[in-house]
């Protein structure tokens, strides 16, 4: 047998290619809609409303079981007092006063925190200064400084702003610095390769990469500032005859209007829920979630 015949036998035959056009599959839908119960349960806002409703029902049931409005008014009685306070405008004015003071203290504390963090990421002295000051003052409760603030600034908004700045400054500075320290080296190298330096490097590389930690610090600082403000208003009351939400709670407690006290506390909770689930949630959605930095 020749070599040509052996090669011809080992070469497999070439089969002709055939294109078969399949008919469209229409016997069943490609996508199937989820049951209405599953679709509703996937809505985060609905789950949170359900949790709040369960808590309200438990509150009302416990109040009816105790049957003592002086110690524990029911949820419906609290809503009635809340509606009364909103209708006569007193509660709205108290909230406005508290939020105005809070905005001033929060803004000053945020600016100081970013300034201190900028110094820390720029120089070794700044890092030593930040670590030393946070170790000294971060464990110190802001409300503990209120007696000194009253001596230095008197009965007025200055004392409240001072303790608010203390409440915001240290947790925000720590979180921001930790976020800057956690920026991957590859991002830093990419920024330097593009020739970014100074403020452009910070704004385009460091801040976007560290924004989850910065937002966490802003939320922690907000929570600390809000509860510090209410506690401070409860301690020294009103300045120049004008008190905020904490003074509203304290004054009604002295007059044994427990339903109004609970109405004031409910407003504190509602403002906290609004800031957390609307303000910060919107900020996260248009920044870090849109960029894919966090899940």
CSV table of C-alpha atoms in Angstrom, one decimal:
chain,number,residue,atom,x,y,z
A,1,UNK,CA,0.0,0.0,0.0
A,2,UNK,CA,1.4,3.3,-1.0
A,3,UNK,CA,1.8,6.3,1.3
A,4,UNK,CA,-0.8,8.2,-0.7
A,5,UNK,CA,-3.4,5.5,-0.1
A,6,UNK,CA,-2.7,5.4,3.7
A,7,UNK,CA,-3.0,9.2,3.9
A,8,UNK,CA,-6.3,9.1,2.0
A,9,UNK,CA,-7.7,6.6,4.4
A,10,UNK,CA,-6.7,8.6,7.6
A,11,UNK,CA,-8.3,11.9,6.4
A,12,UNK,CA,-11.9,12.0,7.8
A,13,UNK,CA,-14.6,12.9,5.3
A,14,UNK,CA,-15.8,16.5,5.3
A,15,UNK,CA,-19.5,16.7,6.0
A,16,UNK,CA,-21.6,19.4,4.5
A,17,UNK,CA,-22.8,22.2,6.8
A,18,UNK,CA,-26.5,22.6,7.2
A,19,UNK,CA,-28.2,25.6,8.8
A,20,UNK,CA,-31.5,24.7,10.5
A,21,UNK,CA,-33.8,27.7,11.2
A,22,UNK,CA,-35.7,26.9,14.4
A,23,UNK,CA,-39.2,28.3,14.8
A,24,UNK,CA,-39.7,30.8,17.6
A,25,UNK,CA,-40.5,29.3,21.0
A,26,UNK,CA,-44.0,30.7,21.8
A,27,UNK,CA,-45.4,27.8,23.9
A,28,UNK,CA,-44.4,29.5,27.2
A,29,UNK,CA,-43.3,33.1,28.1
A,30,UNK,CA,-39.6,33.6,28.2
A,31,UNK,CA,-39.9,35.6,31.4
A,32,UNK,CA,-42.5,34.9,34.1
A,33,UNK,CA,-43.8,37.6,36.4
A,34,UNK,CA,-43.2,37.0,40.1
A,35,UNK,CA,-46.2,36.7,42.4
A,36,UNK,CA,-47.6,39.9,43.8
A,37,UNK,CA,-46.5,39.0,47.3
A,38,UNK,CA,-42.9,38.5,46.3
A,39,UNK,CA,-42.8,41.8,44.3
A,40,UNK,CA,-44.2,43.7,47.3
A,41,UNK,CA,-41.7,42.1,49.7
A,42,UNK,CA,-38.8,43.2,47.5
A,43,UNK,CA,-39.7,46.8,48.1
A,44,UNK,CA,-37.5,48.1,50.9
A,45,UNK,CA,-39.7,51.0,51.9
A,46,UNK,CA,-42.6,48.7,52.3
A,47,UNK,CA,-40.7,46.4,54.6
A,48,UNK,CA,-39.6,49.3,56.7
A,49,UNK,CA,-43.2,50.7,56.9
A,50,UNK,CA,-44.3,47.2,58.0
A,51,UNK,CA,-41.7,47.2,60.8
A,52,UNK,CA,-42.9,50.7,62.0
A,53,UNK,CA,-46.5,49.5,61.9
A,54,UNK,CA,-45.7,46.5,64.1
A,55,UNK,CA,-43.9,48.7,66.6
A,56,UNK,CA,-46.8,51.1,66.7
A,57,UNK,CA,-49.3,48.3,67.3
A,58,UNK,CA,-47.1,46.9,70.1
A,59,UNK,CA,-46.8,50.3,71.6
A,60,UNK,CA,-50.6,50.8,71.6
A,61,UNK,CA,-51.1,47.3,73.0
A,62,UNK,CA,-48.7,47.9,75.9
A,63,UNK,CA,-50.2,51.3,76.7
A,64,UNK,CA,-53.7,49.8,76.9
A,65,UNK,CA,-52.4,47.0,79.1
A,66,UNK,CA,-50.7,49.5,81.5
A,67,UNK,CA,-53.8,51.8,81.3
A,68,UNK,CA,-51.9,54.8,82.7
A,69,UNK,CA,-51.6,57.8,80.4
A,70,UNK,CA,-49.3,59.6,82.8
A,71,UNK,CA,-46.6,56.9,82.5
A,72,UNK,CA,-47.2,55.6,79.0
A,73,UNK,CA,-49.6,57.3,76.7
A,74,UNK,CA,-50.8,55.2,73.7
A,75,UNK,CA,-49.7,55.7,70.1
A,76,UNK,CA,-53.1,57.3,69.2
A,77,UNK,CA,-52.8,59.7,72.1
A,78,UNK,CA,-49.3,60.6,71.0
A,79,UNK,CA,-50.5,61.2,67.5
A,80,UNK,CA,-53.2,63.4,68.8
A,81,UNK,CA,-50.7,65.5,70.8
A,82,UNK,CA,-48.4,65.6,67.8
A,83,UNK,CA,-51.3,66.9,65.6
A,84,UNK,CA,-52.2,69.5,68.2
A,85,UNK,CA,-48.6,70.7,68.4
A,86,UNK,CA,-48.3,71.0,64.6
A,87,UNK,CA,-51.6,72.8,64.3
A,88,UNK,CA,-50.8,75.5,66.8
A,89,UNK,CA,-47.3,76.0,65.3
A,90,UNK,CA,-45.4,75.5,68.6
A,91,UNK,CA,-43.8,72.2,67.6
A,92,UNK,CA,-42.9,73.5,64.2
A,93,UNK,CA,-41.1,76.5,65.7
A,94,UNK,CA,-39.2,74.3,68.2
A,95,UNK,CA,-38.0,72.0,65.4
A,96,UNK,CA,-36.9,75.0,63.3
A,97,UNK,CA,-34.9,76.4,66.1
A,98,UNK,CA,-33.2,73.1,66.8
A,99,UNK,CA,-32.4,72.4,63.1
A,100,UNK,CA,-31.0,75.9,62.6
A,101,UNK,CA,-28.5,75.4,65.5
A,102,UNK,CA,-27.8,71.9,64.3
A,103,UNK,CA,-27.0,73.0,60.7
A,104,UNK,CA,-24.5,75.6,62.0
A,105,UNK,CA,-22.7,73.2,64.3
A,106,UNK,CA,-22.7,70.4,61.7
A,107,UNK,CA,-21.3,72.6,59.0
A,108,UNK,CA,-18.5,74.0,61.2
A,109,UNK,CA,-17.6,70.5,62.4
A,110,UNK,CA,-17.5,69.1,58.9
A,111,UNK,CA,-15.2,71.9,57.6
A,112,UNK,CA,-12.9,71.4,60.5
A,113,UNK,CA,-12.8,67.7,60.1
A,114,UNK,CA,-11.9,67.9,56.4
A,115,UNK,CA,-9.3,70.5,57.1
A,116,UNK,CA,-7.7,68.3,59.8
A,117,UNK,CA,-7.9,65.3,57.5
A,118,UNK,CA,-6.3,67.2,54.7
A,119,UNK,CA,-3.4,68.1,56.9
A,120,UNK,CA,-3.1,64.5,58.1
A,121,UNK,CA,-2.9,63.0,54.6
A,122,UNK,CA,-0.4,65.7,53.6
A,123,UNK,CA,2.2,65.7,56.4
A,124,UNK,CA,3.5,63.5,59.1
A,125,UNK,CA,2.9,66.2,61.6
A,126,UNK,CA,-0.8,66.3,60.6
A,127,UNK,CA,-1.1,62.5,61.1
A,128,UNK,CA,0.5,62.7,64.5
A,129,UNK,CA,-1.8,65.7,65.4
A,130,UNK,CA,-4.9,63.8,64.2
A,131,UNK,CA,-4.1,60.6,66.1
A,132,UNK,CA,-3.3,62.5,69.3
A,133,UNK,CA,-6.3,64.7,69.3
A,134,UNK,CA,-8.7,61.9,68.4
A,135,UNK,CA,-7.3,59.7,71.1
A,136,UNK,CA,-7.8,62.6,73.6
A,137,UNK,CA,-11.2,64.0,72.6
A,138,UNK,CA,-13.1,61.3,70.7
A,139,UNK,CA,-13.8,59.2,73.9
A,140,UNK,CA,-15.0,62.4,75.7
A,141,UNK,CA,-18.8,62.8,75.5
A,142,UNK,CA,-19.8,66.0,73.9
A,143,UNK,CA,-22.5,66.7,76.6
A,144,UNK,CA,-19.7,66.5,79.2
A,145,UNK,CA,-18.3,69.7,77.8
A,146,UNK,CA,-21.5,71.6,78.2
A,147,UNK,CA,-20.7,73.1,81.6
A,148,UNK,CA,-17.5,74.5,80.2
A,149,UNK,CA,-19.3,75.8,77.1
A,150,UNK,CA,-21.8,77.6,79.4
A,151,UNK,CA,-18.9,79.3,81.2
A,152,UNK,CA,-17.2,80.3,78.0
A,153,UNK,CA,-20.1,81.2,75.8
A,154,UNK,CA,-23.0,81.7,78.2
A,155,UNK,CA,-26.6,80.7,77.7
A,156,UNK,CA,-27.0,80.9,74.0
A,157,UNK,CA,-26.5,79.2,70.7
A,158,UNK,CA,-22.7,79.5,71.1
A,159,UNK,CA,-22.6,76.8,73.8
A,160,UNK,CA,-24.8,74.5,71.7
A,161,UNK,CA,-22.6,75.0,68.6
A,162,UNK,CA,-19.5,74.3,70.6
A,163,UNK,CA,-20.7,70.9,71.8
A,164,UNK,CA,-22.1,70.1,68.3
A,165,UNK,CA,-18.7,70.7,66.7
A,166,UNK,CA,-17.1,68.4,69.2
A,167,UNK,CA,-19.7,65.7,68.5
A,168,UNK,CA,-19.2,65.9,64.7
A,169,UNK,CA,-15.5,66.6,64.3
A,170,UNK,CA,-13.7,63.5,65.6
A,171,UNK,CA,-15.8,60.7,64.2
A,172,UNK,CA,-15.9,62.4,60.8
A,173,UNK,CA,-12.2,63.1,60.8
A,174,UNK,CA,-11.4,59.5,61.7
A,175,UNK,CA,-13.6,58.0,59.1
A,176,UNK,CA,-12.4,60.3,56.4
A,177,UNK,CA,-8.7,59.6,57.2
A,178,UNK,CA,-9.4,55.9,57.3
A,179,UNK,CA,-11.1,56.2,53.9
A,180,UNK,CA,-8.1,58.0,52.4
A,181,UNK,CA,-5.7,55.4,53.9
A,182,UNK,CA,-7.8,52.6,52.3
A,183,UNK,CA,-7.6,53.9,48.7
A,184,UNK,CA,-5.9,51.2,46.7
A,185,UNK,CA,-2.4,51.9,45.5
A,186,UNK,CA,-3.4,51.1,41.9
A,187,UNK,CA,-5.8,54.1,41.9
A,188,UNK,CA,-3.1,56.3,43.3
A,189,UNK,CA,-0.7,55.2,40.6
A,190,UNK,CA,-3.3,55.7,37.9
A,191,UNK,CA,-3.9,59.3,39.2
A,192,UNK,CA,-0.2,60.0,39.2
A,193,UNK,CA,0.2,58.5,35.7
A,194,UNK,CA,-2.4,60.9,34.4
A,195,UNK,CA,-0.4,63.8,35.9
A,196,UNK,CA,-2.9,64.6,38.7
A,197,UNK,CA,-1.4,66.5,41.6
A,198,UNK,CA,-2.7,68.6,44.5
A,199,UNK,CA,-6.4,69.4,44.7
A,200,UNK,CA,-7.1,67.7,41.3
A,201,UNK,CA,-5.6,64.4,42.7
A,202,UNK,CA,-7.6,64.7,45.9
A,203,UNK,CA,-10.9,65.5,44.2
A,204,UNK,CA,-10.7,63.0,41.3
A,205,UNK,CA,-8.9,60.1,43.0
A,206,UNK,CA,-8.9,60.1,46.7
A,207,UNK,CA,-12.4,61.5,47.5
A,208,UNK,CA,-14.4,59.3,45.1
A,209,UNK,CA,-12.5,56.2,46.3
A,210,UNK,CA,-12.9,57.1,49.9
A,211,UNK,CA,-16.5,58.4,49.6
A,212,UNK,CA,-18.1,55.3,51.3
A,213,UNK,CA,-16.1,55.9,54.4
A,214,UNK,CA,-16.7,59.7,54.2
A,215,UNK,CA,-20.5,59.1,54.0
A,216,UNK,CA,-20.3,56.8,56.9
A,217,UNK,CA,-18.5,59.4,58.9
A,218,UNK,CA,-21.1,62.0,57.9
A,219,UNK,CA,-23.9,59.8,59.1
A,220,UNK,CA,-22.2,59.0,62.4
A,221,UNK,CA,-21.5,62.7,62.9
A,222,UNK,CA,-25.1,63.6,62.2
A,223,UNK,CA,-26.4,61.0,64.7
A,224,UNK,CA,-24.0,62.2,67.4
A,225,UNK,CA,-24.8,65.9,66.7
A,226,UNK,CA,-28.6,65.3,66.7
A,227,UNK,CA,-28.7,63.5,70.0
A,228,UNK,CA,-26.2,65.8,71.6
A,229,UNK,CA,-28.3,68.8,70.6
A,230,UNK,CA,-31.5,67.3,72.2
A,231,UNK,CA,-29.6,66.4,75.3
A,232,UNK,CA,-28.0,69.8,75.6
A,233,UNK,CA,-31.4,71.5,75.2
A,234,UNK,CA,-32.7,69.2,77.9
A,235,UNK,CA,-29.9,70.3,80.3
A,236,UNK,CA,-29.9,74.0,80.1
A,237,UNK,CA,-33.2,74.7,78.4
A,238,UNK,CA,-34.0,77.8,76.5
A,239,UNK,CA,-31.8,80.8,75.5
A,240,UNK,CA,-33.5,84.2,75.5
A,241,UNK,CA,-36.8,82.6,75.9
A,242,UNK,CA,-36.5,80.5,72.7
A,243,UNK,CA,-35.9,76.8,73.2
A,244,UNK,CA,-35.7,74.0,70.6
A,245,UNK,CA,-37.2,70.5,70.5
A,246,UNK,CA,-35.3,69.4,73.6
A,247,UNK,CA,-36.7,72.3,75.6
A,248,UNK,CA,-40.2,71.4,74.4
A,249,UNK,CA,-39.8,67.9,75.7
A,250,UNK,CA,-38.3,69.1,79.0
A,251,UNK,CA,-41.0,71.8,79.6
A,252,UNK,CA,-43.9,69.4,78.9
A,253,UNK,CA,-42.3,66.8,81.2
A,254,UNK,CA,-42.3,69.4,84.1
A,255,UNK,CA,-46.0,70.1,83.4
A,256,UNK,CA,-46.8,66.3,83.3
A,257,UNK,CA,-48.0,66.4,79.7
A,258,UNK,CA,-46.6,63.0,78.9
A,259,UNK,CA,-48.4,62.7,75.6
A,260,UNK,CA,-46.6,65.9,74.4
A,261,UNK,CA,-43.3,64.5,75.7
A,262,UNK,CA,-43.8,61.4,73.6
A,263,UNK,CA,-44.9,63.6,70.6
A,264,UNK,CA,-41.6,65.4,70.9
A,265,UNK,CA,-39.7,62.2,71.1
A,266,UNK,CA,-41.6,60.9,68.0
A,267,UNK,CA,-40.6,64.0,66.1
A,268,UNK,CA,-36.9,63.3,67.0
A,269,UNK,CA,-37.3,59.8,65.6
A,270,UNK,CA,-39.1,60.9,62.5
A,271,UNK,CA,-36.4,63.5,61.7
A,272,UNK,CA,-33.7,60.9,62.2
A,273,UNK,CA,-35.6,58.5,59.8
A,274,UNK,CA,-36.0,61.2,57.2
A,275,UNK,CA,-32.3,62.2,57.2
A,276,UNK,CA,-31.2,58.5,57.1
A,277,UNK,CA,-33.6,57.1,54.6
A,278,UNK,CA,-34.1,60.2,52.3
A,279,UNK,CA,-31.1,62.6,52.6
A,280,UNK,CA,-28.2,60.1,53.0
A,281,UNK,CA,-29.9,57.4,50.9
A,282,UNK,CA,-30.3,59.8,48.0
A,283,UNK,CA,-26.7,60.9,48.4
A,284,UNK,CA,-25.5,57.4,48.3
A,285,UNK,CA,-27.7,56.4,45.3
A,286,UNK,CA,-26.4,59.3,43.1
A,287,UNK,CA,-22.8,58.7,44.1
A,288,UNK,CA,-21.3,55.5,45.4
A,289,UNK,CA,-24.1,53.2,44.3
A,290,UNK,CA,-24.2,54.7,40.9
A,291,UNK,CA,-20.5,54.4,40.6
A,292,UNK,CA,-20.5,50.8,41.7
A,293,UNK,CA,-18.3,51.4,44.7
A,294,UNK,CA,-20.7,49.7,47.1
A,295,UNK,CA,-23.3,47.1,46.6
